[in-house]
Amino acid sequence: TLIVGGYAALQSDVFLTQLNMRHILLATAPLALVSMAQFNVLMVRGFDISVGSLMSLVVVLASFLIGMEAGAAGVLSGVIACLVVGGAVGLSNGVLIRYVGINPVITTIAMLSVLQGIALYLRPTPGGVINEAFLELMRMRAGFVPLSFLVIIAAAVAGDYWLYRTRSGLKLRAVGFREEAAKRNGVRVNVVQLRAYFLSGILAVLAGFFLASEVGIGHPTIGQGYTLTSIAAAVLGGAALTGGRGSFLGAVLGALFFTLTINIITLLGLSTGAGTITSGAL
C-alpha cells in the first residue's frame, strides 16, 4: 500500500490532497465492512456470495424506511429493520448450509438472486431520497479523516482481539482449521457456523448504510461489484480459503489497498476497465 501510494504521489499532485485522501477513506468504508463480513465465513471455510445484493437491498430499504421526512425515531426504527433483515438473511444462509446440507456457494448464489430480485421489485429504477441527517451522520469527519473509518479500524482491532484472545474466537478458528477435531473437543460446530453467517449479514447491512451515504438514493444494483471484491480483499489481507487463518484488520487493509488502486487508476487517466482487470489479477 505504501509503495503504490508513493508511486501515485510522484505521478499526481492531486493524490495527497486532503480531498482525495478523504474520498479514499470514505470509499473504503463499505468495502472494509463487507470484507470483514466475508472474512467471518471464510474463517469457517464458507463463502457468502449474497453480500453484494444484500448491500443493494439495504440501500433500497433505506430509501423507504429512512426517507427524507423521517424523524429521529423513524431513522432508528429503519436502521433496526434493516439489521433484522440482514440477520435473517445470514441465519437463512447458515440454516440452508448446515442443516439442509446445500453447498455454501450454491446457497448464497441463490440468496443473491432472491435479494437482487426484491431490490429490483421495490425500486425498478433508482429513486427515493435517503434522510440527509442520516447521511451526514455517516459522513462525519475529524479534519479530512472520516470518523467512520476510525470506528471501522477500532472494530477490526477489537475483532482480532476476540478472535485470538477469547475462547469463542478460538472455537471459530478451530472449526476453520479442522471441523471434526473441533467437534470432538466439544465445540458446537453448527452454532459457530450459524454465528459466522449471521455476523456476515449484519456487517453487510452496515456496509450497505455506508454505500447509501455515497449514493443518497435507493439504487437497486449498486452493491453488485462488492461480492467478489470482498473475497479478494479478505484474502489479500491474509484470510485463507481453507479456513482458520486471517484477521479482521487484514481484511480492512486489503479493502484499503483495493480502493487505493482504483483511485490511482482514475487519477492516472486509465480506462475503468483497467481497474477491473487489476482487481482480477490481484
PDB file of C-alpha atoms in Angstrom:
ATOM      1  CA  THR A   1       0.000   0.000   0.000  1.00  0.00           C
ATOM      2  CA  LEU A   2       2.800   2.403   0.878  1.00  0.00           C
ATOM      3  CA  ILE A   3       4.727   1.608  -2.323  1.00  0.00           C
ATOM      4  CA  VAL A   4       1.682   2.069  -4.543  1.00  0.00           C
ATOM      5  CA  GLY A   5       0.715   5.244  -2.681  1.00  0.00           C
ATOM      6  CA  GLY A   6       4.245   6.591  -3.006  1.00  0.00           C
ATOM      7  CA  TYR A   7       4.206   5.948  -6.744  1.00  0.00           C
ATOM      8  CA  ALA A   8       0.852   7.730  -7.067  1.00  0.00           C
ATOM      9  CA  ALA A   9       2.154  10.729  -5.123  1.00  0.00           C
ATOM     10  CA  LEU A  10       5.049  11.040  -7.593  1.00  0.00           C
ATOM     11  CA  GLN A  11       2.735  10.764 -10.599  1.00  0.00           C
ATOM     12  CA  SER A  12      -0.109  13.033  -9.493  1.00  0.00           C
ATOM     13  CA  ASP A  13      -0.223  16.247  -7.472  1.00  0.00           C
ATOM     14  CA  VAL A  14      -3.845  15.525  -6.596  1.00  0.00           C
ATOM     15  CA  PHE A  15      -3.223  12.235  -4.818  1.00  0.00           C
ATOM     16  CA  LEU A  16      -2.035  13.608  -1.468  1.00  0.00           C
ATOM     17  CA  THR A  17      -4.624  16.373  -1.223  1.00  0.00           C
ATOM     18  CA  GLN A  18      -6.949  16.206   1.767  1.00  0.00           C
ATOM     19  CA  LEU A  19      -9.973  15.970  -0.536  1.00  0.00           C
ATOM     20  CA  ASN A  20      -8.602  12.884  -2.283  1.00  0.00           C
ATOM     21  CA  MET A  21      -7.498  11.246   0.968  1.00  0.00           C
ATOM     22  CA  ARG A  22     -10.987  11.781   2.400  1.00  0.00           C
ATOM     23  CA  HIS A  23     -12.513  10.338  -0.760  1.00  0.00           C
ATOM     24  CA  ILE A  24     -10.328   7.211  -0.498  1.00  0.00           C
ATOM     25  CA  LEU A  25     -11.217   6.628   3.151  1.00  0.00           C
ATOM     26  CA  LEU A  26     -14.940   7.183   2.571  1.00  0.00           C
ATOM     27  CA  ALA A  27     -14.886   4.793  -0.394  1.00  0.00           C
ATOM     28  CA  THR A  28     -13.005   2.222   1.685  1.00  0.00           C
ATOM     29  CA  ALA A  29     -15.671   2.076   4.427  1.00  0.00           C
ATOM     30  CA  PRO A  30     -18.314  -0.080   2.659  1.00  0.00           C
ATOM     31  CA  LEU A  31     -15.702  -2.407   1.145  1.00  0.00           C
ATOM     32  CA  ALA A  32     -13.901  -2.744   4.500  1.00  0.00           C
ATOM     33  CA  LEU A  33     -17.109  -3.717   6.291  1.00  0.00           C
ATOM     34  CA  VAL A  34     -18.253  -6.187   3.636  1.00  0.00           C
ATOM     35  CA  SER A  35     -14.731  -7.679   3.576  1.00  0.00           C
ATOM     36  CA  MET A  36     -14.997  -8.187   7.346  1.00  0.00           C
ATOM     37  CA  ALA A  37     -18.375  -9.826   6.697  1.00  0.00           C
ATOM     38  CA  GLN A  38     -16.827 -12.135   4.125  1.00  0.00           C
ATOM     39  CA  PHE A  39     -13.913 -12.889   6.449  1.00  0.00           C
ATOM     40  CA  ASN A  40     -16.340 -14.270   9.051  1.00  0.00           C
ATOM     41  CA  VAL A  41     -17.469 -17.036   6.713  1.00  0.00           C
ATOM     42  CA  LEU A  42     -14.060 -17.600   5.129  1.00  0.00           C
ATOM     43  CA  MET A  43     -12.840 -18.473   8.622  1.00  0.00           C
ATOM     44  CA  VAL A  44     -15.229 -21.452   8.673  1.00  0.00           C
ATOM     45  CA  ARG A  45     -14.425 -22.495   5.077  1.00  0.00           C
ATOM     46  CA  GLY A  46     -17.524 -20.841   3.681  1.00  0.00           C
ATOM     47  CA  PHE A  47     -18.420 -18.185   1.141  1.00  0.00           C
ATOM     48  CA  ASP A  48     -21.157 -15.578   1.151  1.00  0.00           C
ATOM     49  CA  ILE A  49     -21.865 -14.594  -2.428  1.00  0.00           C
ATOM     50  CA  SER A  50     -25.049 -12.781  -1.349  1.00  0.00           C
ATOM     51  CA  VAL A  51     -23.377  -9.862   0.476  1.00  0.00           C
ATOM     52  CA  GLY A  52     -23.343  -7.525  -2.542  1.00  0.00           C
ATOM     53  CA  SER A  53     -27.060  -7.988  -3.223  1.00  0.00           C
ATOM     54  CA  LEU A  54     -27.811  -7.563   0.479  1.00  0.00           C
ATOM     55  CA  MET A  55     -25.991  -4.216   0.344  1.00  0.00           C
ATOM     56  CA  SER A  56     -28.133  -3.202  -2.650  1.00  0.00           C
ATOM     57  CA  LEU A  57     -31.299  -4.227  -0.819  1.00  0.00           C
ATOM     58  CA  VAL A  58     -30.279  -2.210   2.244  1.00  0.00           C
ATOM     59  CA  VAL A  59     -29.767   0.886   0.089  1.00  0.00           C
ATOM     60  CA  VAL A  60     -33.237   0.370  -1.399  1.00  0.00           C
ATOM     61  CA  LEU A  61     -34.838  -0.279   2.010  1.00  0.00           C
ATOM     62  CA  ALA A  62     -33.142   2.832   3.400  1.00  0.00           C
ATOM     63  CA  SER A  63     -34.804   4.911   0.663  1.00  0.00           C
ATOM     64  CA  PHE A  64     -38.193   3.740   2.014  1.00  0.00           C
ATOM     65  CA  LEU A  65     -37.608   3.325   5.739  1.00  0.00           C
ATOM     66  CA  ILE A  66     -35.125   6.182   6.271  1.00  0.00           C
ATOM     67  CA  GLY A  67     -36.659   8.647   3.848  1.00  0.00           C
ATOM     68  CA  MET A  68     -36.293  12.402   3.684  1.00  0.00           C
ATOM     69  CA  GLU A  69     -39.228  13.048   6.032  1.00  0.00           C
ATOM     70  CA  ALA A  70     -38.172  10.515   8.713  1.00  0.00           C
ATOM     71  CA  GLY A  71     -37.557  11.867  12.195  1.00  0.00           C
ATOM     72  CA  ALA A  72     -35.054  10.515  14.718  1.00  0.00           C
ATOM     73  CA  ALA A  73     -37.428   7.723  15.789  1.00  0.00           C
ATOM     74  CA  GLY A  74     -38.116   6.838  12.157  1.00  0.00           C
ATOM     75  CA  VAL A  75     -34.422   6.681  11.333  1.00  0.00           C
ATOM     76  CA  LEU A  76     -33.744   4.447  14.341  1.00  0.00           C
ATOM     77  CA  SER A  77     -36.598   2.082  13.509  1.00  0.00           C
ATOM     78  CA  GLY A  78     -35.440   1.958   9.866  1.00  0.00           C
ATOM     79  CA  VAL A  79     -31.899   1.070  10.908  1.00  0.00           C
ATOM     80  CA  ILE A  80     -33.180  -1.667  13.230  1.00  0.00           C
ATOM     81  CA  ALA A  81     -35.447  -3.054  10.497  1.00  0.00           C
ATOM     82  CA  CYS A  82     -32.520  -3.277   8.067  1.00  0.00           C
ATOM     83  CA  LEU A  83     -30.383  -5.026  10.696  1.00  0.00           C
ATOM     84  CA  VAL A  84     -33.202  -7.527  11.296  1.00  0.00           C
ATOM     85  CA  VAL A  85     -33.319  -8.228   7.547  1.00  0.00           C
ATOM     86  CA  GLY A  86     -29.544  -8.745   7.461  1.00  0.00           C
ATOM     87  CA  GLY A  87     -29.616 -11.064  10.454  1.00  0.00           C
ATOM     88  CA  ALA A  88     -32.476 -13.072   8.915  1.00  0.00           C
ATOM     89  CA  VAL A  89     -30.598 -13.407   5.614  1.00  0.00           C
ATOM     90  CA  GLY A  90     -27.445 -14.556   7.409  1.00  0.00           C
ATOM     91  CA  LEU A  91     -29.301 -17.101   9.525  1.00  0.00           C
ATOM     92  CA  SER A  92     -31.184 -18.380   6.465  1.00  0.00           C
ATOM     93  CA  ASN A  93     -27.896 -18.940   4.673  1.00  0.00           C
ATOM     94  CA  GLY A  94     -26.478 -20.716   7.718  1.00  0.00           C
ATOM     95  CA  VAL A  95     -29.507 -22.972   8.160  1.00  0.00           C
ATOM     96  CA  LEU A  96     -29.589 -23.969   4.494  1.00  0.00           C
ATOM     97  CA  ILE A  97     -25.867 -24.753   4.549  1.00  0.00           C
ATOM     98  CA  ARG A  98     -25.583 -26.517   7.912  1.00  0.00           C
ATOM     99  CA  TYR A  99     -28.965 -28.194   8.372  1.00  0.00           C
ATOM    100  CA  VAL A 100     -30.216 -28.708   4.816  1.00  0.00           C
ATOM    101  CA  GLY A 101     -26.746 -29.520   3.521  1.00  0.00           C
ATOM    102  CA  ILE A 102     -26.625 -27.268   0.444  1.00  0.00           C
ATOM    103  CA  ASN A 103     -23.196 -26.135  -0.767  1.00  0.00           C
ATOM    104  CA  PRO A 104     -22.300 -22.605   0.520  1.00  0.00           C
ATOM    105  CA  VAL A 105     -21.663 -21.229  -2.971  1.00  0.00           C
ATOM    106  CA  ILE A 106     -24.966 -22.592  -4.326  1.00  0.00           C
ATOM    107  CA  THR A 107     -26.891 -21.396  -1.268  1.00  0.00           C
ATOM    108  CA  THR A 108     -25.561 -17.854  -1.320  1.00  0.00           C
ATOM    109  CA  ILE A 109     -25.821 -17.511  -5.113  1.00  0.00           C
ATOM    110  CA  ALA A 110     -29.500 -18.456  -4.750  1.00  0.00           C
ATOM    111  CA  MET A 111     -29.867 -15.920  -1.941  1.00  0.00           C
ATOM    112  CA  LEU A 112     -28.141 -13.339  -4.160  1.00  0.00           C
ATOM    113  CA  SER A 113     -30.843 -13.847  -6.795  1.00  0.00           C
ATOM    114  CA  VAL A 114     -33.665 -13.560  -4.260  1.00  0.00           C
ATOM    115  CA  LEU A 115     -32.284 -10.377  -2.678  1.00  0.00           C
ATOM    116  CA  GLN A 116     -31.485  -8.775  -6.027  1.00  0.00           C
ATOM    117  CA  GLY A 117     -34.977  -9.584  -7.241  1.00  0.00           C
ATOM    118  CA  ILE A 118     -36.583  -7.986  -4.175  1.00  0.00           C
ATOM    119  CA  ALA A 119     -34.427  -4.865  -4.589  1.00  0.00           C
ATOM    120  CA  LEU A 120     -35.439  -4.556  -8.263  1.00  0.00           C
ATOM    121  CA  TYR A 121     -39.090  -5.191  -7.425  1.00  0.00           C
ATOM    122  CA  LEU A 122     -39.069  -2.397  -4.829  1.00  0.00           C
ATOM    123  CA  ARG A 123     -37.053   0.020  -6.978  1.00  0.00           C
ATOM    124  CA  PRO A 124     -37.096  -0.909 -10.679  1.00  0.00           C
ATOM    125  CA  THR A 125     -35.118   2.292 -11.268  1.00  0.00           C
ATOM    126  CA  PRO A 126     -33.024   4.395  -8.862  1.00  0.00           C
ATOM    127  CA  GLY A 127     -35.143   6.764  -6.778  1.00  0.00           C
ATOM    128  CA  GLY A 128     -36.243   7.781  -3.305  1.00  0.00           C
ATOM    129  CA  VAL A 129     -34.091  10.244  -1.366  1.00  0.00           C
ATOM    130  CA  ILE A 130     -32.486   8.974   1.855  1.00  0.00           C
ATOM    131  CA  ASN A 131     -32.649  11.130   5.008  1.00  0.00           C
ATOM    132  CA  GLU A 132     -29.990  13.834   4.822  1.00  0.00           C
ATOM    133  CA  ALA A 133     -29.340  13.890   8.585  1.00  0.00           C
ATOM    134  CA  PHE A 134     -28.646  10.135   8.490  1.00  0.00           C
ATOM    135  CA  LEU A 135     -26.279  10.567   5.537  1.00  0.00           C
ATOM    136  CA  GLU A 136     -24.436  13.396   7.271  1.00  0.00           C
ATOM    137  CA  LEU A 137     -24.002  11.209  10.350  1.00  0.00           C
ATOM    138  CA  MET A 138     -22.337   8.555   8.183  1.00  0.00           C
ATOM    139  CA  ARG A 139     -20.028  11.191   6.631  1.00  0.00           C
ATOM    140  CA  MET A 140     -18.862  12.894   9.861  1.00  0.00           C
ATOM    141  CA  ARG A 141     -15.138  13.533   9.960  1.00  0.00           C
ATOM    142  CA  ALA A 142     -12.283  14.861  12.091  1.00  0.00           C
ATOM    143  CA  GLY A 143     -10.266  17.011   9.714  1.00  0.00           C
ATOM    144  CA  PHE A 144     -10.078  15.041   6.499  1.00  0.00           C
ATOM    145  CA  VAL A 145     -10.390  11.647   8.239  1.00  0.00           C
ATOM    146  CA  PRO A 146     -13.957  10.235   8.321  1.00  0.00           C
ATOM    147  CA  LEU A 147     -14.924   9.158  11.826  1.00  0.00           C
ATOM    148  CA  SER A 148     -16.474   6.045  10.278  1.00  0.00           C
ATOM    149  CA  PHE A 149     -13.068   4.854   9.124  1.00  0.00           C
ATOM    150  CA  LEU A 150     -11.626   5.280  12.621  1.00  0.00           C
ATOM    151  CA  VAL A 151     -14.566   3.320  14.057  1.00  0.00           C
ATOM    152  CA  ILE A 152     -14.021   0.543  11.497  1.00  0.00           C
ATOM    153  CA  ILE A 153     -10.327   0.303  12.404  1.00  0.00           C
ATOM    154  CA  ALA A 154     -11.227   0.141  16.102  1.00  0.00           C
ATOM    155  CA  ALA A 155     -13.848  -2.541  15.383  1.00  0.00           C
ATOM    156  CA  ALA A 156     -11.313  -4.570  13.390  1.00  0.00           C
ATOM    157  CA  VAL A 157      -8.764  -4.400  16.219  1.00  0.00           C
ATOM    158  CA  ALA A 158     -11.465  -5.447  18.705  1.00  0.00           C
ATOM    159  CA  GLY A 159     -12.472  -8.262  16.355  1.00  0.00           C
ATOM    160  CA  ASP A 160      -8.914  -9.553  16.199  1.00  0.00           C
ATOM    161  CA  TYR A 161      -8.652  -9.415  19.989  1.00  0.00           C
ATOM    162  CA  TRP A 162     -11.831 -11.525  20.178  1.00  0.00           C
ATOM    163  CA  LEU A 163     -10.532 -13.897  17.500  1.00  0.00           C
ATOM    164  CA  TYR A 164      -7.128 -14.551  19.055  1.00  0.00           C
ATOM    165  CA  ARG A 165      -7.624 -13.857  22.769  1.00  0.00           C
ATOM    166  CA  THR A 166     -11.013 -15.340  23.682  1.00  0.00           C
ATOM    167  CA  ARG A 167     -12.492 -18.830  23.953  1.00  0.00           C
ATOM    168  CA  SER A 168     -15.238 -18.155  21.373  1.00  0.00           C
ATOM    169  CA  GLY A 169     -12.651 -16.812  18.931  1.00  0.00           C
ATOM    170  CA  LEU A 170     -10.592 -19.951  19.427  1.00  0.00           C
ATOM    171  CA  LYS A 171     -13.671 -22.044  18.641  1.00  0.00           C
ATOM    172  CA  LEU A 172     -14.151 -20.157  15.373  1.00  0.00           C
ATOM    173  CA  ARG A 173     -10.544 -20.765  14.348  1.00  0.00           C
ATOM    174  CA  ALA A 174     -10.753 -24.391  15.426  1.00  0.00           C
ATOM    175  CA  VAL A 175     -13.804 -25.029  13.252  1.00  0.00           C
ATOM    176  CA  GLY A 176     -11.996 -23.460  10.315  1.00  0.00           C
ATOM    177  CA  PHE A 177      -8.795 -25.430  10.864  1.00  0.00           C
ATOM    178  CA  ARG A 178     -10.350 -28.853  11.357  1.00  0.00           C
ATOM    179  CA  GLU A 179     -14.068 -29.135  11.942  1.00  0.00           C
ATOM    180  CA  GLU A 180     -14.111 -32.789  13.013  1.00  0.00           C
ATOM    181  CA  ALA A 181     -11.385 -32.229  15.608  1.00  0.00           C
ATOM    182  CA  ALA A 182     -13.231 -29.188  16.949  1.00  0.00           C
ATOM    183  CA  LYS A 183     -16.425 -31.253  17.259  1.00  0.00           C
ATOM    184  CA  ARG A 184     -14.595 -33.986  19.181  1.00  0.00           C
ATOM    185  CA  ASN A 185     -13.311 -31.347  21.591  1.00  0.00           C
ATOM    186  CA  GLY A 186     -16.825 -30.219  22.438  1.00  0.00           C
ATOM    187  CA  VAL A 187     -17.219 -27.246  20.086  1.00  0.00           C
ATOM    188  CA  ARG A 188     -20.811 -26.750  18.936  1.00  0.00           C
ATOM    189  CA  VAL A 189     -19.851 -26.542  15.279  1.00  0.00           C
ATOM    190  CA  ASN A 190     -23.302 -25.686  13.937  1.00  0.00           C
ATOM    191  CA  VAL A 191     -23.654 -22.772  16.360  1.00  0.00           C
ATOM    192  CA  VAL A 192     -20.247 -21.398  15.314  1.00  0.00           C
ATOM    193  CA  GLN A 193     -21.202 -21.694  11.638  1.00  0.00           C
ATOM    194  CA  LEU A 194     -24.574 -20.019  12.143  1.00  0.00           C
ATOM    195  CA  ARG A 195     -22.932 -17.193  14.071  1.00  0.00           C
ATOM    196  CA  ALA A 196     -20.450 -16.626  11.236  1.00  0.00           C
ATOM    197  CA  TYR A 197     -23.214 -16.262   8.632  1.00  0.00           C
ATOM    198  CA  PHE A 198     -25.333 -14.153  10.994  1.00  0.00           C
ATOM    199  CA  LEU A 199     -22.448 -11.722  11.565  1.00  0.00           C
ATOM    200  CA  SER A 200     -21.810 -11.659   7.831  1.00  0.00           C
ATOM    201  CA  GLY A 201     -25.387 -10.476   7.281  1.00  0.00           C
ATOM    202  CA  ILE A 202     -25.153  -7.813   9.994  1.00  0.00           C
ATOM    203  CA  LEU A 203     -21.847  -6.422   8.716  1.00  0.00           C
ATOM    204  CA  ALA A 204     -23.151  -6.406   5.134  1.00  0.00           C
ATOM    205  CA  VAL A 205     -26.071  -4.255   6.319  1.00  0.00           C
ATOM    206  CA  LEU A 206     -23.647  -1.778   7.922  1.00  0.00           C
ATOM    207  CA  ALA A 207     -21.692  -1.757   4.657  1.00  0.00           C
ATOM    208  CA  GLY A 208     -24.977  -1.023   2.866  1.00  0.00           C
ATOM    209  CA  PHE A 209     -25.558   2.012   5.087  1.00  0.00           C
ATOM    210  CA  PHE A 210     -22.179   3.463   4.126  1.00  0.00           C
ATOM    211  CA  LEU A 211     -22.875   2.700   0.482  1.00  0.00           C
ATOM    212  CA  ALA A 212     -26.201   4.538   0.857  1.00  0.00           C
ATOM    213  CA  SER A 213     -24.309   7.563   2.177  1.00  0.00           C
ATOM    214  CA  GLU A 214     -22.370   7.651  -1.102  1.00  0.00           C
ATOM    215  CA  VAL A 215     -25.343   7.453  -3.493  1.00  0.00           C
ATOM    216  CA  GLY A 216     -28.077   9.120  -1.395  1.00  0.00           C
ATOM    217  CA  ILE A 217     -30.949   7.349  -3.204  1.00  0.00           C
ATOM    218  CA  GLY A 218     -32.372   3.836  -3.498  1.00  0.00           C
ATOM    219  CA  HIS A 219     -30.249   2.190  -6.187  1.00  0.00           C
ATOM    220  CA  PRO A 220     -31.233  -1.488  -6.737  1.00  0.00           C
ATOM    221  CA  THR A 221     -27.931  -2.753  -8.202  1.00  0.00           C
ATOM    222  CA  ILE A 222     -25.325  -0.518  -6.552  1.00  0.00           C
ATOM    223  CA  GLY A 223     -23.789  -3.352  -4.484  1.00  0.00           C
ATOM    224  CA  GLN A 224     -23.169  -5.812  -7.319  1.00  0.00           C
ATOM    225  CA  GLY A 225     -19.442  -5.183  -7.557  1.00  0.00           C
ATOM    226  CA  TYR A 226     -18.724  -5.817  -3.880  1.00  0.00           C
ATOM    227  CA  THR A 227     -19.174  -9.580  -3.674  1.00  0.00           C
ATOM    228  CA  LEU A 228     -16.036 -10.857  -5.367  1.00  0.00           C
ATOM    229  CA  THR A 229     -14.008  -7.828  -4.296  1.00  0.00           C
ATOM    230  CA  SER A 230     -14.851  -8.572  -0.661  1.00  0.00           C
ATOM    231  CA  ILE A 231     -13.441 -12.093  -1.042  1.00  0.00           C
ATOM    232  CA  ALA A 232     -10.326 -10.785  -2.775  1.00  0.00           C
ATOM    233  CA  ALA A 233      -9.738  -8.061  -0.168  1.00  0.00           C
ATOM    234  CA  ALA A 234     -10.082 -10.521   2.712  1.00  0.00           C
ATOM    235  CA  VAL A 235      -7.688 -12.975   1.049  1.00  0.00           C
ATOM    236  CA  LEU A 236      -5.181 -10.228   0.224  1.00  0.00           C
ATOM    237  CA  GLY A 237      -5.399  -9.288   3.902  1.00  0.00           C
ATOM    238  CA  GLY A 238      -4.332 -12.783   4.954  1.00  0.00           C
ATOM    239  CA  ALA A 239      -7.506 -14.867   5.095  1.00  0.00           C
ATOM    240  CA  ALA A 240      -7.079 -18.471   3.934  1.00  0.00           C
ATOM    241  CA  LEU A 241      -9.645 -20.046   1.606  1.00  0.00           C
ATOM    242  CA  THR A 242      -9.065 -23.251   3.594  1.00  0.00           C
ATOM    243  CA  GLY A 243     -10.357 -21.526   6.752  1.00  0.00           C
ATOM    244  CA  GLY A 244      -8.969 -20.849  10.210  1.00  0.00           C
ATOM    245  CA  ARG A 245      -6.486 -18.099   9.283  1.00  0.00           C
ATOM    246  CA  GLY A 246      -6.556 -14.359   8.811  1.00  0.00           C
ATOM    247  CA  SER A 247      -7.575 -11.208  10.650  1.00  0.00           C
ATOM    248  CA  PHE A 248     -10.249  -8.539  10.580  1.00  0.00           C
ATOM    249  CA  LEU A 249      -7.612  -5.806  10.391  1.00  0.00           C
ATOM    250  CA  GLY A 250      -6.044  -7.576   7.431  1.00  0.00           C
ATOM    251  CA  ALA A 251      -9.420  -7.543   5.659  1.00  0.00           C
ATOM    252  CA  VAL A 252      -9.690  -3.782   6.243  1.00  0.00           C
ATOM    253  CA  LEU A 253      -6.175  -3.203   4.902  1.00  0.00           C
ATOM    254  CA  GLY A 254      -6.971  -5.375   1.875  1.00  0.00           C
ATOM    255  CA  ALA A 255     -10.026  -3.195   1.227  1.00  0.00           C
ATOM    256  CA  LEU A 256      -7.905  -0.053   1.588  1.00  0.00           C
ATOM    257  CA  PHE A 257      -5.413  -1.416  -0.945  1.00  0.00           C
ATOM    258  CA  PHE A 258      -8.165  -2.172  -3.467  1.00  0.00           C
ATOM    259  CA  THR A 259      -9.710   1.281  -3.070  1.00  0.00           C
ATOM    260  CA  LEU A 260      -6.298   2.918  -3.345  1.00  0.00           C
ATOM    261  CA  THR A 261      -5.552   1.020  -6.547  1.00  0.00           C
ATOM    262  CA  ILE A 262      -8.828   2.054  -8.201  1.00  0.00           C
ATOM    263  CA  ASN A 263      -8.275   5.666  -7.113  1.00  0.00           C
ATOM    264  CA  ILE A 264      -4.797   5.730  -8.653  1.00  0.00           C
ATOM    265  CA  ILE A 265      -6.012   4.240 -11.929  1.00  0.00           C
ATOM    266  CA  THR A 266      -8.602   7.014 -12.126  1.00  0.00           C
ATOM    267  CA  LEU A 267      -6.088   9.758 -11.321  1.00  0.00           C
ATOM    268  CA  LEU A 268      -3.699   8.470 -13.981  1.00  0.00           C
ATOM    269  CA  GLY A 269      -6.474   8.687 -16.550  1.00  0.00           C
ATOM    270  CA  LEU A 270      -6.510   4.978 -17.367  1.00  0.00           C
ATOM    271  CA  SER A 271      -9.618   3.107 -18.534  1.00  0.00           C
ATOM    272  CA  THR A 272     -12.065   1.981 -15.852  1.00  0.00           C
ATOM    273  CA  GLY A 273     -11.610  -1.487 -17.339  1.00  0.00           C
ATOM    274  CA  ALA A 274      -8.039  -1.372 -16.069  1.00  0.00           C
ATOM    275  CA  GLY A 275      -9.390  -1.277 -12.511  1.00  0.00           C
ATOM    276  CA  THR A 276     -11.470  -4.396 -13.085  1.00  0.00           C
ATOM    277  CA  ILE A 277      -8.533  -6.203 -14.691  1.00  0.00           C
ATOM    278  CA  THR A 278      -6.253  -5.182 -11.824  1.00  0.00           C
ATOM    279  CA  SER A 279      -8.743  -6.457  -9.230  1.00  0.00           C
ATOM    280  CA  GLY A 280      -8.938  -9.818 -11.003  1.00  0.00           C
ATOM    281  CA  ALA A 281      -5.164 -10.057 -11.358  1.00  0.00           C
ATOM    282  CA  LEU A 282      -4.631  -9.289  -7.672  1.00  0.00           C
TER     283      LEU A 282
END
